[in-house]
CSV table of C-alpha atoms and ligand atoms in Angstrom, one decimal:
chain,number,residue,atom,x,y,z
C,529,MET,CA,0.0,0.0,0.0
C,530,GLU,CA,1.1,3.5,-0.8
C,531,SER,CA,-0.3,6.8,0.6
C,532,TYR,CA,-3.5,7.8,-1.2
C,533,LEU,CA,-6.5,10.0,-0.9
C,534,ALA,CA,-9.9,8.5,0.0
C,535,ALA,CA,-13.2,10.3,-0.3
C,536,ALA,CA,-16.5,9.8,1.6
C,537,ILE,CA,-19.4,11.2,-0.4
C,538,GLN,CA,-22.3,13.0,1.2
C,539,MET,CA,-25.7,13.1,-0.7
C,540,THR,CA,-29.3,13.8,-0.2
C,541,SER,CA,-30.9,10.9,-2.0
C,542,THR,CA,-34.6,10.8,-2.7
C,543,ALA,CA,-37.0,8.3,-4.4
C,544,ASP,CA,-35.8,9.6,-7.8
C,545,ILE,CA,-33.3,7.0,-8.9
C,546,GLU,CA,-32.0,8.9,-12.0
C,547,ALA,CA,-31.6,12.1,-10.1
C,548,ASN,CA,-29.7,10.3,-7.3
C,549,LEU,CA,-27.3,8.6,-9.7
C,550,ASP,CA,-26.7,11.9,-11.5
C,551,GLN,CA,-25.9,13.5,-8.1
C,552,ALA,CA,-23.6,10.6,-7.2
C,553,TYR,CA,-21.8,10.8,-10.6
C,554,ALA,CA,-21.0,14.5,-10.2
C,555,LEU,CA,-19.8,14.1,-6.6
C,556,ILE,CA,-17.5,11.1,-7.6
C,557,GLY,CA,-16.1,13.4,-10.3
C,558,ILE,CA,-15.3,16.1,-7.8
C,559,ALA,CA,-13.6,13.6,-5.5
C,560,VAL,CA,-11.5,12.2,-8.4
C,561,ARG,CA,-10.5,15.6,-9.6
C,562,ARG,CA,-9.3,16.3,-6.1
C,563,GLY,CA,-7.2,13.2,-6.3
C,564,ALA,CA,-9.2,10.5,-4.6
C,565,ARG,CA,-8.4,6.9,-5.6
C,566,LEU,CA,-11.0,5.3,-3.3
C,567,VAL,CA,-14.4,6.8,-3.2
C,568,SER,CA,-17.4,5.6,-1.1
C,569,LEU,CA,-21.0,6.5,-1.7
C,570,PRO,CA,-23.4,6.4,1.2
C,571,GLU,CA,-26.1,3.8,2.1
C,572,ASN,CA,-29.2,4.3,-0.1
C,573,PHE,CA,-27.3,6.3,-2.6
C,574,ALA,CA,-29.6,5.1,-5.5
C,575,PHE,CA,-32.9,5.3,-3.6
C,576,LEU,CA,-34.0,6.7,-0.4
C,577,GLY,CA,-37.8,6.6,-0.2
C,578,LEU,CA,-40.5,4.6,1.6
C,579,GLU,CA,-39.8,1.0,2.5
C,580,ALA,CA,-42.8,-0.3,0.5
C,581,GLU,CA,-41.7,1.5,-2.6
C,582,LYS,CA,-38.1,0.3,-2.1
C,583,LEU,CA,-39.3,-3.3,-2.0
C,584,ALA,CA,-41.5,-2.9,-5.1
C,585,LEU,CA,-38.7,-1.2,-7.0
C,586,ALA,CA,-35.9,-3.5,-5.7
C,587,PRO,CA,-35.0,-5.4,-8.9
C,588,ARG,CA,-34.8,-2.1,-10.8
C,589,ILE,CA,-32.8,-0.3,-8.0
C,590,ALA,CA,-30.3,-3.3,-7.9
C,591,GLU,CA,-29.9,-3.4,-11.7
C,592,MET,CA,-29.4,0.4,-12.0
C,593,SER,CA,-27.1,0.6,-9.0
C,594,GLU,CA,-24.8,-2.2,-10.2
C,595,LYS,CA,-24.6,-0.8,-13.8
C,596,PHE,CA,-23.9,2.6,-12.4
C,597,LEU,CA,-21.2,1.4,-10.1
C,598,VAL,CA,-19.4,-0.5,-12.8
C,599,SER,CA,-19.6,2.4,-15.4
C,600,ALA,CA,-18.8,5.2,-12.9
C,601,ALA,CA,-15.8,3.3,-11.6
C,602,ARG,CA,-14.5,2.8,-15.2
C,603,ASP,CA,-15.3,6.3,-16.3
C,604,TRP,CA,-13.5,7.9,-13.4
C,605,ALA,CA,-10.8,5.1,-13.2
C,606,VAL,CA,-11.4,4.8,-9.4
C,607,THR,CA,-12.2,2.1,-6.8
C,608,LEU,CA,-15.8,2.8,-5.8
C,609,LEU,CA,-18.0,1.5,-3.0
C,610,GLY,CA,-21.7,1.7,-3.4
C,611,GLY,CA,-23.4,0.8,-0.3
C,612,GLY,CA,-26.1,-0.2,0.3
C,613,TYR,CA,-28.9,-0.9,-2.1
C,614,PRO,CA,-31.5,-3.7,-2.1
C,615,VAL,CA,-30.8,-6.9,-3.9
C,616,MET,CA,-33.5,-9.6,-3.9
C,617,ALA,CA,-32.5,-12.6,-1.7
C,618,GLU,CA,-33.1,-16.2,-2.6
C,619,GLN,CA,-36.3,-17.9,-1.4
C,620,THR,CA,-37.9,-14.9,0.2
C,621,ALA,CA,-39.7,-11.7,-1.0
C,622,LYS,CA,-37.1,-9.7,0.9
C,623,CYS,CA,-33.7,-8.2,-0.1
C,624,TYR,CA,-30.1,-8.0,1.2
C,625,ASN,CA,-28.9,-4.5,1.9
C,626,THR,CA,-25.9,-4.8,-0.3
C,627,ALA,CA,-22.6,-2.8,-0.6
C,628,LEU,CA,-20.6,-3.5,-3.7
C,629,LEU,CA,-16.9,-2.6,-4.2
C,630,VAL,CA,-15.9,-2.1,-7.8
C,631,GLY,CA,-12.3,-1.6,-9.1
C,632,PRO,CA,-11.2,1.0,-11.7
C,633,GLU,CA,-11.7,-1.5,-14.6
C,634,GLY,CA,-15.2,-2.1,-13.5
C,635,GLN,CA,-14.4,-5.4,-11.9
C,636,GLU,CA,-16.3,-6.6,-8.8
C,637,LEU,CA,-13.8,-6.7,-5.8
C,638,GLY,CA,-16.2,-7.4,-3.0
C,639,ARG,CA,-19.9,-7.7,-2.0
C,640,TYR,CA,-21.1,-7.2,1.6
C,641,ARG,CA,-24.6,-7.8,2.9
C,642,LYS,CA,-25.5,-5.7,5.9
C,643,LEU,CA,-25.5,-7.9,9.1
C,644,HIS,CA,-27.4,-5.7,11.6
C,645,LEU,CA,-30.8,-4.5,10.8
C,646,PHE,CA,-32.2,-1.2,12.1
C,647,ASP,CA,-35.5,-2.2,13.8
C,648,VAL,CA,-35.8,0.7,16.2
C,649,ASN,CA,-38.4,3.0,17.6
C,650,LEU,CA,-36.9,6.4,18.3
C,651,PRO,CA,-38.0,8.8,20.9
C,652,ASP,CA,-38.6,11.4,18.2
C,653,GLY,CA,-41.6,9.4,17.0
C,654,ASN,CA,-40.0,7.8,14.0
C,655,THR,CA,-40.0,4.0,13.7
C,656,TYR,CA,-37.7,1.9,11.5
C,657,HIS,CA,-38.3,-1.7,10.7
C,658,GLU,CA,-35.6,-2.6,8.3
C,659,SER,CA,-36.2,-6.3,8.7
C,660,ASP,CA,-39.7,-5.8,7.0
C,661,SER,CA,-37.8,-5.5,3.7
C,662,ILE,CA,-34.3,-6.8,4.4
C,663,VAL,CA,-32.8,-10.1,5.5
C,664,PRO,CA,-29.3,-10.0,7.1
C,665,GLY,CA,-26.2,-11.3,5.5
C,666,LYS,CA,-23.9,-13.8,7.2
C,667,ASP,CA,-20.4,-13.0,6.1
C,668,LEU,CA,-17.5,-10.7,7.0
C,669,VAL,CA,-15.9,-9.1,4.0
C,670,VAL,CA,-12.3,-7.9,3.9
C,671,VAL,CA,-11.0,-7.0,0.4
C,672,SER,CA,-7.2,-7.0,0.1
C,673,SER,CA,-5.7,-4.6,-2.4
C,674,ASP,CA,-2.0,-4.1,-3.0
C,675,THR,CA,-2.6,-0.4,-3.6
C,676,LEU,CA,-5.4,0.5,-1.2
C,677,GLY,CA,-4.7,-1.8,1.7
C,678,ASN,CA,-7.1,-4.2,3.4
C,679,LEU,CA,-10.6,-2.8,3.2
C,680,GLY,CA,-13.2,-4.0,5.8
C,681,LEU,CA,-16.8,-3.5,4.7
C,682,SER,CA,-19.9,-2.6,6.8
C,683,VAL,CA,-23.0,-0.5,6.5
C,684,CYS,CA,-24.6,2.1,8.8
C,685,TYR,CA,-26.3,0.5,11.8
C,686,ASP,CA,-23.5,-2.1,11.9
C,687,LEU,CA,-21.4,0.8,13.4
C,688,ARG,CA,-23.0,0.1,16.8
C,689,PHE,CA,-21.6,-3.5,16.9
C,690,PRO,CA,-17.9,-3.2,17.9
C,691,GLU,CA,-17.5,-7.0,17.6
C,692,LEU,CA,-18.0,-6.8,13.8
C,693,TYR,CA,-15.1,-4.3,13.5
C,694,ARG,CA,-12.9,-6.3,15.9
C,695,ALA,CA,-13.5,-9.3,13.6
C,696,LEU,CA,-12.6,-7.2,10.6
C,697,SER,CA,-9.4,-5.9,12.1
C,698,ALA,CA,-8.5,-9.3,13.4
C,699,ALA,CA,-9.0,-10.5,9.7
C,700,GLY,CA,-6.4,-7.9,8.7
C,701,ALA,CA,-8.6,-4.8,7.9
C,702,GLU,CA,-6.6,-1.5,7.9
C,703,VAL,CA,-9.4,0.7,6.5
C,704,LEU,CA,-13.0,0.4,7.7
C,705,LEU,CA,-15.8,1.6,5.4
C,706,VAL,CA,-19.1,2.5,6.9
C,707,PRO,CA,-21.4,3.9,4.2
C,708,SER,CA,-24.4,5.2,6.1
C,709,ALA,CA,-27.7,7.0,6.3
C,710,PHE,CA,-27.7,7.8,10.0
C,711,THR,CA,-30.8,9.5,11.4
C,712,ALA,CA,-30.5,13.1,12.3
C,713,PHE,CA,-31.8,12.2,15.8
C,714,THR,CA,-29.2,9.6,16.6
C,715,GLY,CA,-26.5,11.1,14.6
C,716,LYS,CA,-26.1,14.3,16.5
C,717,ASP,CA,-25.2,12.4,19.6
C,718,HIS,CA,-23.7,9.1,18.4
C,719,TRP,CA,-22.2,9.3,14.9
C,720,ARG,CA,-18.9,10.9,15.4
C,721,VAL,CA,-18.1,9.3,18.7
C,722,LEU,CA,-18.9,5.8,17.3
C,723,LEU,CA,-16.7,6.4,14.3
C,724,GLN,CA,-13.8,7.6,16.4
C,725,ALA,CA,-14.2,4.6,18.8
C,726,ARG,CA,-14.1,2.1,15.9
C,727,ALA,CA,-11.0,3.9,14.6
C,728,ILE,CA,-9.2,4.1,17.9
C,729,GLU,CA,-10.0,0.6,19.2
C,730,ASN,CA,-9.0,-1.1,16.0
C,731,THR,CA,-6.2,1.3,15.0
C,732,CYS,CA,-7.8,1.6,11.6
C,733,TYR,CA,-8.7,4.4,9.2
C,734,VAL,CA,-12.5,4.9,8.9
C,735,ILE,CA,-14.2,6.1,5.8
C,736,ALA,CA,-17.8,7.0,6.5
C,737,ALA,CA,-20.0,8.3,3.6
C,738,ALA,CA,-23.3,9.8,4.7
C,739,GLN,CA,-26.7,10.9,3.7
C,740,THR,CA,-27.8,14.4,4.8
C,741,GLY,CA,-30.9,16.6,5.0
C,742,GLU,CA,-34.5,15.8,4.2
C,743,HIS,CA,-35.3,12.9,1.9
C,744,TYR,CA,-39.0,12.9,2.2
C,745,PRO,CA,-41.3,14.4,4.9
C,746,ARG,CA,-40.1,13.4,8.4
C,747,ARG,CA,-37.1,11.5,7.1
C,748,GLN,CA,-34.0,13.4,8.0
C,749,THR,CA,-30.4,12.3,8.1
C,750,TYR,CA,-27.5,13.7,10.0
C,751,GLY,CA,-24.7,14.2,7.4
C,752,HIS,CA,-21.1,14.7,8.5
C,753,ALA,CA,-19.5,12.2,6.2
C,754,MET,CA,-16.0,11.9,7.5
C,755,ILE,CA,-12.5,10.3,7.3
C,756,VAL,CA,-11.0,9.4,10.7
C,757,ASP,CA,-7.4,8.3,11.2
C,758,PRO,CA,-6.2,5.4,13.3
C,759,TRP,CA,-5.5,7.7,16.3
C,760,GLY,CA,-9.2,8.8,16.2
C,761,ASN,CA,-8.5,12.3,14.7
C,762,VAL,CA,-11.1,13.5,12.2
C,763,LEU,CA,-9.2,14.3,9.0
C,764,SER,CA,-12.2,15.7,7.2
C,765,ASP,CA,-15.9,16.3,7.9
C,766,ALA,CA,-18.4,17.2,5.1
C,767,GLY,CA,-20.7,19.2,7.5
C,768,ASP,CA,-24.4,19.0,6.7
C,769,THR,CA,-24.5,19.9,3.0
C,770,THR,CA,-24.0,17.6,0.0
C,771,GLY,CA,-20.3,17.3,-0.9
C,772,ILE,CA,-17.3,15.2,0.0
C,773,ALA,CA,-14.9,14.5,2.9
C,774,ILE,CA,-11.4,13.7,1.7
C,775,GLY,CA,-8.4,12.5,3.6
C,776,GLU,CA,-5.0,10.8,3.2
C,777,ILE,CA,-4.8,7.1,4.0
C,778,ASN,CA,-1.1,6.8,4.9
C,779,PRO,CA,0.5,3.4,5.7
C,780,MET,CA,3.4,5.0,7.6
C,781,ARG,CA,0.9,6.7,9.9
C,782,LEU,CA,-1.0,3.5,10.3
C,783,GLU,CA,2.1,1.6,11.2
C,784,ALA,CA,3.3,4.3,13.6
C,785,VAL,CA,0.0,4.3,15.5
C,786,ARG,CA,0.0,0.5,15.6
C,787,ARG,CA,3.5,0.5,17.0
C,788,GLN,CA,2.6,3.1,19.6
C,789,LEU,CA,-0.6,1.4,20.6
C,790,PRO,CA,-0.4,-2.3,19.8
C,791,VAL,CA,-3.9,-3.1,21.1
C,792,LEU,CA,-4.5,-5.6,18.3
C,793,GLN,CA,-1.6,-7.6,19.7
C,794,HIS,CA,-2.9,-7.3,23.3
C,795,ARG,CA,-6.3,-8.9,22.8
C,796,GLN,CA,-7.1,-11.6,25.4
C,797,LEU,CA,-10.4,-12.8,23.8
O,1034,KGT,O1,-34.9,3.5,5.9
O,1034,KGT,C1,-34.5,3.6,4.7
O,1034,KGT,O2,-35.1,4.2,3.9
O,1034,KGT,C2,-33.2,3.0,4.3
O,1034,KGT,N1,-32.5,2.4,5.4
O,1034,KGT,C3,-31.6,3.1,6.2
O,1034,KGT,O3,-31.5,4.2,6.1
O,1034,KGT,C4,-30.9,2.3,7.2
O,1034,KGT,C5,-31.7,1.2,7.7
O,1034,KGT,S1,-33.4,1.6,8.1
O,1034,KGT,N2,-30.6,3.2,8.3
O,1034,KGT,C6,-29.8,2.9,9.4
O,1034,KGT,O4,-29.2,1.8,9.5
O,1034,KGT,C7,-29.7,4.0,10.4
O,1034,KGT,C8,-28.9,3.6,11.6
O,1034,KGT,C9,-29.0,4.8,12.6
O,1034,KGT,O5,-29.4,5.9,12.3
O,1034,KGT,C10,-28.5,4.5,14.0
O,1034,KGT,O6,-27.9,3.5,14.3
O,1034,KGT,O7,-28.7,5.4,14.8
């Protein structure tokens, strides 16, 4: 691995698939022109609308998302993570919430299916029942790249389960990707501290793409796409408007932090 720039994209996706993909394409372009070699789109980049509509449109969302990821990665000659979008699961009417990593030649490098589903009633009156439309995946995914390092994949609500990231770092992950659509209500108190905790406890870089703003009435996300270094410092934060967070992934820095704080070697469990 050499030093490189990574970008976490921040979007306001809606139920308009074409408009979302146009927005994503433009933001990938901005990231690449600023030098990014790894770009992550947020969860629900291609569609963020009502659950019932998502399920009805799932085959179309999946097809358009995958075509888009392959062609955008090729056009911009960049490694691109699109996570997550619904992909119909076998033997059920539900989907996997899937994140796909595509290389600069359009080749599939990894496919992760969200493990933890957001079935939560929030005190702000919003209820989420992700398991109405989604079935959980089963597998950890770490993609090893000579140029970008070992990339551990996850999605959004997974962020609250430290054991997943411990398993990813134990499997060699150096960079953790957490494409998200965190709610505005939970995000304001939990998002940044959870990202910093995962970075610090695993001595890993964290690349966290995000959704921001209002997607449809009463559906508001927090924003603050960010890049966190293995010491827990926030290298870049996209604030609450659409745009990008961009930061350097530096193997020397990673190695120095891991030498100073060899927590991964001190594990007892
Ligand atoms: O609902 C949709 O339309 C699409 N799905 C999402 O946005 C996903 C699953 S519901 N959101 C999260 O995982 C938020 C987690 C979160 O906010 C937290 O852990 O606090």
